[in-house]
């Protein structure tokens, strides 16, 4: 089943490629600001759902404007495919504080000081959204002239997983934090660090999936993709709308 990874994360591209899966890539741009007092679970589920909705809307809009990425993805009518979206956050030991990408140096320092010499968690949510390209009859019942059928993506199934990994840090000194910020690596990463990069020196141990920390729990994502493919093939999936 064709897969579109709706993500701008180079780490996610690399991880899915490591699974030797064929997939296409598109990016979506959404507001990732957490709501006040939003729980980590509510936030991360909202993120992957919003990214999936934005991806479907972008593909439909491009198609309507005849700039169809659908043709780019050579998607066929009535053949389902999967849109994968993901979101990674840090969660402090209080179980409530969400750690996203740092807005600036001070924000990074404030997160790191609360992670220093402690164990936090990294959560990644992944959503598989199965869509199908269908011809929609837009006949207007108020007049006898039916408009030309249009082709639209319809969601027929979606499922989310959330994977959690414990990550323990060494005590962080001001020099360690300053040097790391100046490396430029923290800017585009949840919690302001990359375990696969220079921050590997900060990690004493993890408990759980390593790829989940990097941004895509690979074994679990492959199981989700299989669920979607097998579900459709075994006619377990009914059209949602
Ligand atoms: C904790 C951690 C996060 N990250 C990255 C993974 C994600 O790319 C990023 C979390 O931000 P996300 O918003 O999850 O992802 P993104 O904005 O990079 O990409 P998109 O929303 O388009 O899918 O942090 C690492 O690379 N290494 C790490 O150790």
Short mmCIF file of C-alpha atoms and ligand atoms in Angstrom, two decimals:
data_model
loop_
_atom_site.label_atom_id
_atom_site.label_comp_id
_atom_site.label_asym_id
_atom_site.label_seq_id
_atom_site.Cartn_x
_atom_site.Cartn_y
_atom_site.Cartn_z
CA UNK A 1 0.00 0.00 0.00
CA UNK A 2 1.46 3.40 -1.00
CA UNK A 3 2.73 5.53 1.87
CA UNK A 4 3.12 9.30 2.13
CA UNK A 5 5.19 10.48 5.12
CA UNK A 6 3.77 13.93 5.91
CA UNK A 7 6.80 15.23 7.76
CA UNK A 8 9.62 17.71 7.27
CA UNK A 9 11.81 15.88 9.78
CA UNK A 10 15.00 14.54 8.16
CA UNK A 11 15.27 12.08 11.03
CA UNK A 12 11.88 10.58 10.20
CA UNK A 13 12.83 10.35 6.53
CA UNK A 14 16.06 8.50 7.45
CA UNK A 15 14.33 6.16 9.91
CA UNK A 16 11.56 5.11 7.53
CA UNK A 17 14.12 4.64 4.76
CA UNK A 18 16.09 2.39 7.14
CA UNK A 19 13.05 0.11 7.19
CA UNK A 20 13.56 -0.31 3.41
CA UNK A 21 10.04 0.95 2.77
CA UNK A 22 9.15 2.86 -0.38
CA UNK A 23 7.38 6.10 0.47
CA UNK A 24 6.80 9.64 -0.75
CA UNK A 25 7.35 12.74 1.35
CA UNK A 26 5.32 15.89 1.79
CA UNK A 27 5.46 18.52 4.50
CA UNK A 28 2.65 20.30 6.32
CA UNK A 29 2.92 23.42 8.40
CA UNK A 30 0.70 23.68 11.49
CA UNK A 31 0.75 25.72 14.70
CA UNK A 32 2.46 23.48 17.25
CA UNK A 33 1.93 25.75 20.25
CA UNK A 34 0.60 23.76 23.23
CA UNK A 35 -2.71 24.98 24.69
CA UNK A 36 -2.63 26.24 28.30
CA UNK A 37 -2.71 23.28 30.71
CA UNK A 38 -2.94 20.81 27.81
CA UNK A 39 -1.87 17.34 28.93
CA UNK A 40 1.01 15.67 27.04
CA UNK A 41 -1.38 13.02 25.70
CA UNK A 42 -3.98 15.52 24.50
CA UNK A 43 -1.26 17.67 22.92
CA UNK A 44 0.57 14.93 21.03
CA UNK A 45 -2.69 13.34 19.79
CA UNK A 46 -3.90 16.74 18.63
CA UNK A 47 -0.63 17.30 16.78
CA UNK A 48 -0.67 14.09 14.73
CA UNK A 49 -4.39 14.46 13.95
CA UNK A 50 -3.96 18.09 12.90
CA UNK A 51 -0.96 17.20 10.71
CA UNK A 52 -2.99 14.42 9.03
CA UNK A 53 -5.98 16.71 8.41
CA UNK A 54 -3.63 19.36 6.97
CA UNK A 55 -2.02 16.78 4.66
CA UNK A 56 -5.40 15.60 3.27
CA UNK A 57 -6.56 19.20 2.81
CA UNK A 58 -3.30 20.12 1.03
CA UNK A 59 -3.55 17.16 -1.35
CA UNK A 60 -7.20 17.95 -2.12
CA UNK A 61 -6.50 21.66 -2.60
CA UNK A 62 -3.55 20.97 -4.89
CA UNK A 63 -5.71 18.59 -6.88
CA UNK A 64 -8.54 21.12 -7.21
CA UNK A 65 -6.01 23.70 -8.40
CA UNK A 66 -4.73 21.22 -10.95
CA UNK A 67 -1.34 21.30 -9.28
CA UNK A 68 -2.03 17.83 -8.24
CA UNK A 69 0.62 16.27 -6.08
CA UNK A 70 -1.66 13.28 -6.39
CA UNK A 71 -0.35 12.79 -9.90
CA UNK A 72 3.12 13.27 -8.45
CA UNK A 73 2.35 10.44 -6.12
CA UNK A 74 0.78 8.58 -9.08
CA UNK A 75 -2.18 7.68 -6.88
CA UNK A 76 -4.91 5.65 -8.49
CA UNK A 77 -8.67 6.00 -8.12
CA UNK A 78 -10.22 3.75 -5.45
CA UNK A 79 -6.83 2.39 -4.38
CA UNK A 80 -6.17 3.26 -0.71
CA UNK A 81 -2.91 4.65 0.56
CA UNK A 82 -1.58 5.69 3.95
CA UNK A 83 -0.59 9.13 5.21
CA UNK A 84 1.81 8.87 8.15
CA UNK A 85 2.17 11.75 10.62
CA UNK A 86 4.22 11.91 13.82
CA UNK A 87 5.03 14.22 16.71
CA UNK A 88 7.73 13.97 19.36
CA UNK A 89 7.80 15.72 22.75
CA UNK A 90 9.72 15.54 26.00
CA UNK A 91 7.76 15.09 29.24
CA UNK A 92 9.23 16.07 32.61
CA UNK A 93 9.06 13.77 35.67
CA UNK A 94 5.93 15.65 36.81
CA UNK A 95 4.17 13.88 33.92
CA UNK A 96 2.53 17.16 32.92
CA UNK A 97 5.17 19.51 31.50
CA UNK A 98 5.51 19.21 27.71
CA UNK A 99 8.95 19.91 26.20
CA UNK A 100 8.79 21.11 22.59
CA UNK A 101 11.39 22.69 20.28
CA UNK A 102 13.17 25.61 22.01
CA UNK A 103 11.99 29.06 20.95
CA UNK A 104 15.38 30.54 21.93
CA UNK A 105 18.49 29.97 24.04
CA UNK A 106 16.80 30.84 27.34
CA UNK A 107 13.95 28.43 26.62
CA UNK A 108 16.47 25.66 25.90
CA UNK A 109 18.37 26.39 29.14
CA UNK A 110 15.15 26.35 31.18
CA UNK A 111 14.27 22.91 29.80
CA UNK A 112 17.78 21.50 30.23
CA UNK A 113 18.05 22.71 33.84
CA UNK A 114 14.91 20.68 34.64
CA UNK A 115 16.29 17.61 32.83
CA UNK A 116 19.81 17.77 34.33
CA UNK A 117 20.76 14.72 36.43
CA UNK A 118 17.18 13.41 36.14
CA UNK A 119 15.11 11.03 34.02
CA UNK A 120 12.51 12.49 31.66
CA UNK A 121 10.44 10.78 28.99
CA UNK A 122 10.30 11.21 25.24
CA UNK A 123 6.93 10.46 23.67
CA UNK A 124 6.30 10.03 19.97
CA UNK A 125 2.77 9.72 18.58
CA UNK A 126 2.34 8.23 15.11
CA UNK A 127 -0.92 8.30 13.17
CA UNK A 128 -1.66 6.17 10.11
CA UNK A 129 -4.52 7.71 8.12
CA UNK A 130 -5.83 5.56 5.33
CA UNK A 131 -7.33 7.56 2.47
CA UNK A 132 -8.83 6.69 -0.87
CA UNK A 133 -9.22 8.76 -4.00
CA UNK A 134 -12.89 8.66 -4.95
CA UNK A 135 -15.04 10.33 -7.57
CA UNK A 136 -17.59 12.49 -5.78
CA UNK A 137 -20.88 13.22 -7.55
CA UNK A 138 -21.50 16.86 -6.69
CA UNK A 139 -24.89 16.85 -8.38
CA UNK A 140 -26.82 19.77 -7.08
CA UNK A 141 -30.28 18.45 -6.26
CA UNK A 142 -31.70 21.96 -6.77
CA UNK A 143 -31.07 21.92 -10.42
CA UNK A 144 -31.10 19.33 -13.12
CA UNK A 145 -27.55 19.98 -14.24
CA UNK A 146 -25.11 17.85 -12.32
CA UNK A 147 -21.71 19.31 -11.95
CA UNK A 148 -18.81 17.37 -13.21
CA UNK A 149 -17.76 14.67 -10.82
CA UNK A 150 -14.76 15.67 -8.81
CA UNK A 151 -12.02 13.55 -7.36
CA UNK A 152 -11.44 13.88 -3.63
CA UNK A 153 -9.49 12.10 -0.95
CA UNK A 154 -11.69 10.49 1.69
CA UNK A 155 -10.47 9.16 5.04
CA UNK A 156 -11.50 5.53 5.49
CA UNK A 157 -9.53 4.57 8.59
CA UNK A 158 -7.11 6.04 11.09
CA UNK A 159 -5.19 4.74 14.09
CA UNK A 160 -2.71 6.32 16.48
CA UNK A 161 0.02 4.89 18.68
CA UNK A 162 2.01 6.64 21.41
CA UNK A 163 5.43 5.23 22.37
CA UNK A 164 7.27 6.37 25.51
CA UNK A 165 10.99 6.09 26.35
CA UNK A 166 12.74 7.02 29.62
CA UNK A 167 15.90 9.09 29.05
CA UNK A 168 18.35 9.81 31.91
CA UNK A 169 20.72 12.79 31.72
CA UNK A 170 24.06 13.48 33.42
CA UNK A 171 24.34 16.65 35.52
CA UNK A 172 24.55 19.54 33.00
CA UNK A 173 26.95 22.45 33.61
CA UNK A 174 26.52 25.98 32.19
CA UNK A 175 29.50 25.35 29.88
CA UNK A 176 27.95 22.13 28.55
CA UNK A 177 24.70 23.95 27.84
CA UNK A 178 26.40 26.96 26.22
CA UNK A 179 28.57 24.76 23.99
CA UNK A 180 25.59 22.67 22.95
CA UNK A 181 23.40 25.68 22.14
CA UNK A 182 26.24 27.16 20.05
CA UNK A 183 26.44 23.93 18.05
CA UNK A 184 23.07 24.79 16.48
CA UNK A 185 21.85 21.23 16.99
CA UNK A 186 19.16 21.98 19.64
CA UNK A 187 17.04 24.38 17.57
CA UNK A 188 14.78 21.94 15.68
CA UNK A 189 14.43 19.20 18.28
CA UNK A 190 11.93 18.50 21.04
CA UNK A 191 13.49 19.16 24.44
CA UNK A 192 16.29 20.95 22.57
CA UNK A 193 18.47 17.90 22.07
CA UNK A 194 19.32 15.12 19.66
CA UNK A 195 20.24 11.76 21.22
CA UNK A 196 21.62 10.75 17.82
CA UNK A 197 23.95 13.76 17.83
CA UNK A 198 26.16 15.61 20.32
CA UNK A 199 23.63 15.09 23.13
CA UNK A 200 24.53 11.38 23.11
CA UNK A 201 27.20 12.50 25.63
CA UNK A 202 24.40 13.71 27.97
CA UNK A 203 22.53 10.39 28.13
CA UNK A 204 23.47 7.86 30.84
CA UNK A 205 20.74 5.38 29.91
CA UNK A 206 17.42 4.91 28.16
CA UNK A 207 14.61 2.50 28.90
CA UNK A 208 12.54 1.86 25.78
CA UNK A 209 12.81 2.41 22.03
CA UNK A 210 15.83 4.42 20.82
CA UNK A 211 14.23 5.26 17.46
CA UNK A 212 11.26 6.61 19.42
CA UNK A 213 13.56 9.21 20.99
CA UNK A 214 14.97 10.17 17.59
CA UNK A 215 11.44 10.77 16.31
CA UNK A 216 9.84 7.60 14.91
CA UNK A 217 9.42 4.33 16.90
CA UNK A 218 10.28 2.22 13.89
CA UNK A 219 9.15 -1.30 14.93
CA UNK A 220 5.86 0.06 16.24
CA UNK A 221 5.34 2.20 13.12
CA UNK A 222 5.86 -0.80 10.85
CA UNK A 223 3.30 -2.77 12.90
CA UNK A 224 0.84 0.14 12.50
CA UNK A 225 1.38 0.16 8.72
CA UNK A 226 0.78 -3.61 8.62
CA UNK A 227 -2.43 -3.15 10.62
CA UNK A 228 -3.63 -0.64 8.06
CA UNK A 229 -2.72 -2.83 5.07
CA UNK A 230 -4.07 -6.09 6.53
CA UNK A 231 -7.22 -4.41 7.81
CA UNK A 232 -8.10 -3.18 4.34
CA UNK A 233 -7.19 -6.41 2.60
CA UNK A 234 -9.37 -8.37 5.04
CA UNK A 235 -12.27 -5.96 4.42
CA UNK A 236 -12.20 -4.99 8.09
CA UNK A 237 -12.16 -1.35 7.18
CA UNK A 238 -15.40 0.41 6.39
CA UNK A 239 -15.70 3.84 4.82
CA UNK A 240 -15.83 6.34 7.69
CA UNK A 241 -18.00 8.86 5.86
C1 LIG B 1 14.25 14.07 21.54
C2 LIG B 1 14.70 14.17 20.12
C3 LIG B 1 13.92 14.82 19.17
N1 LIG B 1 14.39 14.88 17.86
C4 LIG B 1 13.59 15.55 16.81
C5 LIG B 1 12.61 14.64 16.10
C6 LIG B 1 11.67 15.64 15.48
O1 LIG B 1 12.16 15.98 14.18
C7 LIG B 1 11.73 16.84 16.41
C8 LIG B 1 10.42 17.03 17.17
O2 LIG B 1 9.62 17.93 16.48
P1 LIG B 1 8.25 17.46 15.76
O3 LIG B 1 7.33 18.60 15.77
O4 LIG B 1 7.80 16.16 16.32
O5 LIG B 1 8.71 17.15 14.27
P2 LIG B 1 9.28 18.16 13.18
O6 LIG B 1 8.73 19.53 13.36
O7 LIG B 1 10.77 17.99 13.16
O8 LIG B 1 8.74 17.52 11.82
P3 LIG B 1 7.20 17.36 11.37
O9 LIG B 1 6.33 18.06 12.38
O10 LIG B 1 7.15 17.99 10.00
O11 LIG B 1 6.96 15.86 11.31
O12 LIG B 1 12.76 16.57 17.36
C9 LIG B 1 15.61 14.34 17.47
O13 LIG B 1 16.01 14.43 16.29
N2 LIG B 1 16.38 13.69 18.41
C10 LIG B 1 15.98 13.58 19.71
O14 LIG B 1 16.72 12.99 20.53
#
